Short mmCIF file of C-alpha atoms in Angstrom, two decimals:
data_model
loop_
_atom_site.label_atom_id
_atom_site.label_comp_id
_atom_site.label_asym_id
_atom_site.label_seq_id
_atom_site.Cartn_x
_atom_site.Cartn_y
_atom_site.Cartn_z
CA MET J 1 185.57 62.97 138.05
CA LYS J 2 186.61 59.61 136.69
CA LEU J 3 187.64 59.47 133.06
CA PHE J 4 186.31 57.22 130.31
CA SER J 5 185.68 53.66 131.55
CA THR J 6 188.65 51.38 131.08
CA SER J 7 187.27 48.26 132.74
CA GLY J 8 187.26 46.31 129.49
CA ARG J 9 190.17 48.00 127.79
CA GLY J 10 192.64 47.49 130.59
CA ARG J 11 192.36 43.73 130.27
CA ARG J 12 193.24 43.90 126.58
CA VAL J 13 196.37 46.02 126.89
CA GLY J 14 198.56 43.01 127.61
CA THR J 15 197.10 41.15 124.65
CA PHE J 16 197.84 44.03 122.29
CA ALA J 17 201.42 44.24 123.52
CA ALA J 18 202.01 40.50 123.29
CA VAL J 19 200.53 40.16 119.81
CA ALA J 20 202.43 43.22 118.59
CA THR J 21 205.72 41.85 119.89
CA VAL J 22 205.30 38.40 118.38
CA VAL J 23 204.07 39.54 114.99
CA ALA J 24 206.50 42.45 114.79
CA LEU J 25 209.42 40.10 115.26
CA ALA J 26 208.00 37.70 112.71
CA ALA J 27 207.29 40.39 110.14
CA THR J 28 210.25 42.72 110.72
CA GLY J 29 208.39 45.53 112.41
CA CYS J 30 204.82 44.99 111.30
CA ALA J 31 202.11 44.11 113.79
CA THR J 32 198.57 43.08 112.92
CA THR J 33 195.58 42.44 115.12
CA GLY J 34 191.94 42.58 114.22
CA ASN J 35 188.35 41.43 114.41
CA GLY J 36 188.55 39.46 111.20
CA GLY J 37 192.02 37.92 111.20
CA GLY J 38 194.53 38.07 108.35
CA GLY J 39 194.11 38.30 104.63
CA GLU J 40 193.52 41.25 102.39
CA ALA J 41 191.56 44.05 103.99
CA GLY J 42 187.93 44.10 103.03
CA GLY J 43 188.07 40.69 101.37
CA ASP J 44 184.68 39.72 102.80
CA GLY J 45 183.09 43.08 102.06
CA THR J 46 183.50 44.36 105.62
CA SER J 47 184.82 47.88 105.97
CA THR J 48 188.31 48.06 107.42
CA ILE J 49 190.30 50.39 109.63
CA ALA J 50 194.05 50.35 110.25
CA PHE J 51 195.66 51.98 113.28
CA LEU J 52 199.25 53.24 112.85
CA PRO J 53 200.67 54.42 116.18
CA LYS J 54 204.04 56.14 116.51
CA GLN J 55 205.55 52.87 117.65
CA LEU J 56 204.49 49.50 118.99
CA ASN J 57 205.02 48.12 122.49
CA ASN J 58 204.48 51.48 124.15
CA PRO J 59 202.17 51.29 127.21
CA TYR J 60 200.39 54.51 126.27
CA THR J 61 199.87 53.25 122.73
CA ASP J 62 198.46 49.97 124.02
CA VAL J 63 195.71 51.88 125.86
CA VAL J 64 194.96 54.00 122.77
CA LEU J 65 194.70 50.87 120.62
CA GLY J 66 192.40 49.21 123.13
CA GLY J 67 190.00 52.12 122.70
CA GLY J 68 190.39 51.88 118.93
CA GLU J 69 189.49 48.20 118.97
CA ASP J 70 186.38 48.96 121.01
CA GLY J 71 185.36 51.69 118.59
CA ALA J 72 185.97 49.49 115.55
CA LYS J 73 183.81 46.72 116.99
CA GLU J 74 180.99 49.14 117.75
CA ILE J 75 180.95 50.52 114.21
CA GLY J 76 181.22 47.03 112.69
CA TYR J 77 184.66 47.48 111.08
CA ASP J 78 187.48 44.96 110.92
CA SER J 79 190.57 46.49 112.52
CA GLN J 80 194.28 45.93 112.34
CA VAL J 81 197.34 47.51 113.92
CA LEU J 82 200.39 48.31 111.82
CA GLY J 83 203.53 50.11 112.87
CA PRO J 84 207.24 50.29 113.57
CA LEU J 85 209.08 49.28 116.69
CA GLU J 86 210.96 52.61 116.70
CA ALA J 87 209.51 56.12 116.65
CA SER J 88 211.39 57.60 113.70
CA ALA J 89 210.30 60.04 111.01
CA SER J 90 210.16 57.63 108.08
CA ALA J 91 209.46 54.32 109.85
CA GLN J 92 205.69 54.56 109.35
CA ILE J 93 205.80 54.91 105.57
CA PRO J 94 205.97 51.17 104.67
CA PHE J 95 202.94 50.50 106.84
CA ILE J 96 200.91 53.28 105.19
CA GLU J 97 201.82 51.72 101.86
CA GLN J 98 200.76 48.29 103.12
CA ALA J 99 197.38 49.59 104.27
CA THR J 100 196.91 51.31 100.92
CA GLN J 101 197.72 48.14 98.98
CA GLU J 102 195.24 46.22 101.11
CA GLY J 103 192.48 48.67 100.23
CA THR J 104 191.92 49.81 103.80
CA ASN J 105 188.94 52.14 104.13
CA VAL J 106 190.28 54.19 107.06
CA ILE J 107 193.88 54.81 108.13
CA VAL J 108 194.27 56.24 111.62
CA ILE J 109 197.76 57.56 112.28
CA ALA J 110 199.75 59.23 115.05
CA ALA J 111 202.51 60.88 113.05
CA ASN J 112 206.13 60.74 114.12
CA ASP J 113 206.80 63.54 111.65
CA PRO J 114 204.02 65.73 110.19
CA ASP J 115 205.54 65.89 106.70
CA ALA J 116 207.55 62.70 106.24
CA VAL J 117 204.37 60.61 106.02
CA GLY J 118 202.69 63.08 103.67
CA PRO J 119 203.32 61.57 100.23
CA ALA J 120 202.35 58.08 101.38
CA LEU J 121 199.15 59.39 102.97
CA GLN J 122 198.31 61.34 99.81
CA THR J 123 198.66 58.15 97.77
CA ALA J 124 196.36 56.40 100.22
CA ARG J 125 193.75 59.14 99.85
CA GLU J 126 193.95 58.95 96.08
CA ALA J 127 193.28 55.22 96.41
CA GLY J 128 190.12 55.98 98.39
CA ALA J 129 191.20 55.78 102.02
CA LYS J 130 190.03 58.29 104.61
CA ILE J 131 192.84 59.60 106.81
CA VAL J 132 192.26 60.25 110.51
CA ALA J 133 195.19 61.65 112.46
CA PHE J 134 195.09 61.18 116.22
CA ASP J 135 197.35 61.97 119.18
CA SER J 136 200.07 63.56 116.98
CA ASP J 137 198.92 65.41 113.89
CA THR J 138 200.13 65.21 110.32
CA ASN J 139 200.38 68.24 108.10
CA PRO J 140 196.67 69.09 107.65
CA ASP J 141 197.08 68.80 103.88
CA TYR J 142 197.48 65.05 104.26
CA ARG J 143 194.53 64.09 106.47
CA ASP J 144 190.77 64.55 106.68
CA ILE J 145 190.46 65.13 110.42
CA PHE J 146 192.62 65.25 113.54
CA ILE J 147 191.37 63.78 116.81
CA SER J 148 193.19 65.70 119.52
CA GLN J 149 193.46 64.71 123.16
CA VAL J 150 192.67 68.16 124.46
CA VAL J 151 193.27 71.76 123.51
CA ALA J 152 197.03 71.80 122.96
CA LYS J 153 197.61 74.96 124.97
CA ASP J 154 195.74 73.49 127.94
CA VAL J 155 198.14 70.54 127.96
CA ALA J 156 201.09 72.92 128.13
CA LEU J 157 199.57 75.18 130.76
CA ILE J 158 198.58 72.43 133.19
CA GLN J 159 202.13 71.10 133.23
CA LEU J 160 203.55 74.56 133.88
CA GLU J 161 201.02 75.13 136.65
CA ILE J 162 201.99 71.89 138.35
CA ILE J 163 205.76 72.43 138.14
CA SER J 164 205.39 76.04 139.36
CA GLU J 165 203.40 74.88 142.37
CA GLN J 166 205.98 72.23 143.19
CA ILE J 167 209.08 74.46 142.95
CA GLY J 168 207.51 77.47 144.64
CA GLY J 169 207.34 79.61 141.52
CA SER J 170 211.08 79.97 140.97
CA GLY J 171 214.07 77.97 139.78
CA ASP J 172 215.59 76.31 136.75
CA ILE J 173 213.60 73.66 134.90
CA ALA J 174 214.23 71.34 131.96
CA ILE J 175 212.02 69.47 129.51
CA LEU J 176 212.49 65.78 128.71
CA SER J 177 210.55 65.25 125.47
CA ALA J 178 210.00 62.33 123.10
CA THR J 179 211.35 62.72 119.54
CA ALA J 180 212.53 66.07 118.22
CA THR J 181 210.03 65.87 115.32
CA ALA J 182 206.89 64.83 117.27
CA THR J 183 204.11 67.27 116.35
CA ASN J 184 202.27 67.13 119.66
CA GLN J 185 205.39 67.42 121.81
CA ASN J 186 206.70 70.40 119.88
CA GLU J 187 203.38 72.21 120.01
CA TRP J 188 203.13 71.77 123.78
CA ILE J 189 206.72 72.89 124.28
CA LYS J 190 206.11 75.97 122.10
CA PHE J 191 203.16 76.98 124.28
CA MET J 192 205.21 76.39 127.45
CA GLU J 193 208.01 78.60 126.17
CA GLU J 194 205.56 81.35 125.19
CA GLU J 195 203.85 81.19 128.57
CA LEU J 196 207.15 81.32 130.44
CA GLU J 197 208.10 84.45 128.50
CA SER J 198 204.77 86.27 128.79
CA ASN J 199 203.23 85.30 132.13
CA PRO J 200 204.57 87.33 135.08
CA ASP J 201 203.67 84.48 137.41
CA TYR J 202 206.52 82.52 135.81
CA ALA J 203 209.09 85.34 135.67
CA ASP J 204 211.39 83.52 138.08
CA ILE J 205 211.20 80.15 136.32
CA HIS J 206 213.90 79.55 133.73
CA LEU J 207 213.90 76.82 131.08
CA VAL J 208 217.56 75.84 130.81
CA ALA J 209 217.44 72.72 128.63
CA LYS J 210 215.35 70.56 126.32
CA VAL J 211 216.42 66.96 125.74
CA TYR J 212 214.90 64.09 123.79
CA GLY J 213 214.49 60.51 124.94
CA ASP J 214 212.86 59.38 121.69
CA ASP J 215 210.11 57.60 123.65
CA ASP J 216 212.69 54.98 124.58
CA ALA J 217 212.82 54.11 128.28
CA ASP J 218 216.57 53.51 128.41
CA LYS J 219 217.45 56.67 126.52
CA SER J 220 215.00 58.74 128.59
CA PHE J 221 216.56 57.33 131.79
CA GLN J 222 220.01 58.32 130.52
CA GLU J 223 218.84 61.79 129.47
CA THR J 224 217.44 62.36 132.96
CA GLN J 225 220.75 61.33 134.47
CA GLY J 226 222.55 63.67 132.08
CA LEU J 227 220.28 66.61 132.90
CA LEU J 228 220.83 66.30 136.61
CA SER J 229 224.56 65.94 136.13
CA SER J 230 224.80 68.96 133.81
CA TYR J 231 222.46 71.15 135.88
CA PRO J 232 223.06 70.35 139.56
CA ASP J 233 220.80 73.23 140.65
CA LEU J 234 217.85 72.04 138.58
CA ALA J 235 214.59 72.55 140.46
CA GLY J 236 212.28 70.53 138.27
CA ILE J 237 211.72 68.50 135.11
CA ILE J 238 208.67 68.45 132.86
CA SER J 239 208.31 65.34 130.71
CA PRO J 240 205.28 65.57 128.39
CA THR J 241 205.59 61.92 127.37
CA THR J 242 204.44 58.85 129.26
CA VAL J 243 207.63 56.94 128.50
CA GLY J 244 209.81 59.86 129.54
CA ILE J 245 208.14 60.68 132.84
CA ALA J 246 208.17 57.03 133.93
CA ALA J 247 211.85 56.66 133.04
CA ALA J 248 212.74 59.92 134.79
CA ALA J 249 210.81 58.85 137.89
CA LYS J 250 212.64 55.53 137.90
CA TYR J 251 216.00 57.29 137.92
CA ILE J 252 215.08 59.95 140.48
CA SER J 253 213.42 57.45 142.83
CA THR J 254 216.73 55.74 143.63
CA SER J 255 218.95 58.83 143.48
CA ASP J 256 219.92 61.61 145.86
CA TYR J 257 217.62 63.89 143.87
CA LYS J 258 214.47 62.26 145.22
CA GLY J 259 212.51 64.86 147.15
CA LYS J 260 214.80 67.62 145.87
CA VAL J 261 213.98 67.78 142.14
CA ALA J 262 210.31 68.05 141.18
CA LEU J 263 209.04 65.92 138.31
CA THR J 264 205.78 66.28 136.43
CA GLY J 265 204.43 65.84 132.92
CA LEU J 266 202.09 63.42 131.20
CA GLY J 267 201.92 59.91 132.63
CA LEU J 268 199.80 56.79 132.89
CA PRO J 269 198.37 56.26 136.38
CA ASN J 270 199.28 52.57 136.42
CA GLU J 271 202.91 53.33 135.56
CA MET J 272 203.22 56.30 137.91
CA ARG J 273 201.38 54.94 140.94
CA GLU J 274 204.47 53.59 142.72
CA PHE J 275 206.34 56.85 142.20
CA VAL J 276 203.47 58.92 143.55
CA LYS J 277 203.17 56.70 146.59
CA ASP J 278 206.89 56.73 147.35
CA GLY J 279 207.06 60.52 147.06
CA THR J 280 209.15 60.75 143.89
CA VAL J 281 206.30 62.48 142.03
CA GLN J 282 203.68 64.69 143.67
CA GLU J 283 201.36 65.24 140.73
CA PHE J 284 201.14 64.76 136.96
CA ALA J 285 198.48 64.99 134.26
CA LEU J 286 196.92 63.13 131.35
CA TRP J 287 193.65 62.42 129.58
CA ASP J 288 192.16 58.96 129.02
CA PRO J 289 194.18 57.64 126.05
CA ALA J 290 191.51 55.08 125.14
CA GLN J 291 189.21 57.91 124.12
CA LEU J 292 191.51 58.84 121.24
CA GLY J 293 191.33 55.46 119.54
CA TYR J 294 187.64 55.10 120.26
CA VAL J 295 186.63 58.49 118.83
CA ALA J 296 189.01 58.08 115.86
CA ALA J 297 187.17 54.93 114.81
CA PHE J 298 183.82 56.73 114.78
CA ALA J 299 185.32 59.69 112.91
CA GLY J 300 186.63 57.30 110.26
CA LYS J 301 183.22 55.76 109.78
CA ALA J 302 181.59 59.19 109.50
CA LEU J 303 184.09 60.12 106.79
CA VAL J 304 183.46 56.89 104.87
CA ASP J 305 179.69 57.33 105.20
CA GLY J 306 179.97 60.90 103.93
CA THR J 307 178.23 62.41 106.96
CA ILE J 308 181.29 64.60 107.59
CA THR J 309 184.20 65.88 105.51
CA GLY J 310 186.31 67.22 108.37
CA ALA J 311 185.08 70.77 107.88
CA GLU J 312 184.61 73.11 110.81
CA GLY J 313 181.13 72.68 112.28
CA ASP J 314 180.70 69.06 111.18
CA THR J 315 179.32 66.78 113.88
CA PHE J 316 179.43 63.01 114.25
CA ASP J 317 178.22 60.41 116.70
CA ALA J 318 180.99 58.87 118.80
CA GLY J 319 179.14 56.19 120.71
CA GLU J 320 179.67 56.48 124.47
CA MET J 321 181.42 59.81 123.96
CA GLY J 322 178.31 61.38 122.45
CA GLU J 323 178.31 63.93 119.66
CA ILE J 324 181.69 65.38 118.65
CA THR J 325 181.98 68.69 116.83
CA VAL J 326 184.83 69.41 114.43
CA GLY J 327 186.57 72.70 115.10
CA ALA J 328 188.87 74.94 113.10
CA ASN J 329 191.45 73.30 110.85
CA GLY J 330 189.66 69.96 111.00
CA VAL J 331 190.49 69.37 114.68
CA ALA J 332 188.09 67.56 117.02
CA ILE J 333 188.80 67.75 120.76
CA VAL J 334 188.09 64.74 122.97
CA GLY J 335 188.27 66.12 126.49
CA PRO J 336 190.18 68.03 129.20
CA PRO J 337 193.29 66.79 131.02
CA THR J 338 193.06 65.48 134.58
CA ARG J 339 195.54 65.88 137.43
CA PHE J 340 196.66 62.71 139.21
CA ASN J 341 198.08 62.68 142.74
CA ALA J 342 198.11 60.59 145.90
CA GLU J 343 194.49 61.47 146.65
CA ASN J 344 192.95 60.19 143.41
CA ILE J 345 195.42 57.94 141.59
CA ASP J 346 193.84 54.72 142.88
CA ASP J 347 190.54 55.76 141.25
CA TYR J 348 192.04 55.12 137.79
CA ASP J 349 193.12 51.93 136.06
CA PHE J 350 194.92 52.55 132.78
#
């Protein structure tokens, strides 16, 4: 089954990245794009939505933001993108403050740290903004709703299933994560560790190391190199981050470990295609990232309109995605993960 259509979004990814780079350099880390151009948010009476990803110039983020732009256009909101060039705990705070000062109606954020952004988000809420977390949650006290990719445990389990299949159910494995404070990464890793301890099918698989590439390609490349040097008998690596898995594949593809060390995790088909086709990677997983931004925009509008509050059982219209139901703890699930391999990877373009 093909995921959410990306025919229009894929063409905009390069534009998002280029605009973010130019404006970020000009404004010391702040990027802005939108339907209505610059100026103070809402100056013409149009409702506004600001997207704050973990960091700019990340291929995964570019796809998410493309979906967010589509959603914003469909709901008739002006949109802008704000955010840091580095994924650190406190780097998002100035951009939350900027959105608050501009009177933004909806702030959509993927938190680098669930608590560090809390006070700034609380100030934004007191000023009237609705807070939608997506991709990586904040502390629930600081947002109205969280748009999650999939059920968190399912993300963890599919990666364990894939690595187990590839290493024959036994051997030492390591995890190459993003930042040590990333909410989504830590939740997935927690479920992996619990499953490794409790599931007899994984009794012979041993997690020997967790390292952090900080969603930086160079650092992730170096961490992969370090893992394989420190653990010469390593059977496989799980990297639940699109930056990490691509960097690890790049290293392994030109090393003596190609074909000997299994690699899986969460990746973008367009970034991983060459590594699947050259045999470096057999299979990996992901959802359609564009869905997150798209659904988040509709959730923001529903909050502003007062048709939902983020309570369990609330429902809202999400355009092409249909009706979305809010679950426990204010979490709305977008859809299940998909496995990508040599047989289906050319069916996807994102």
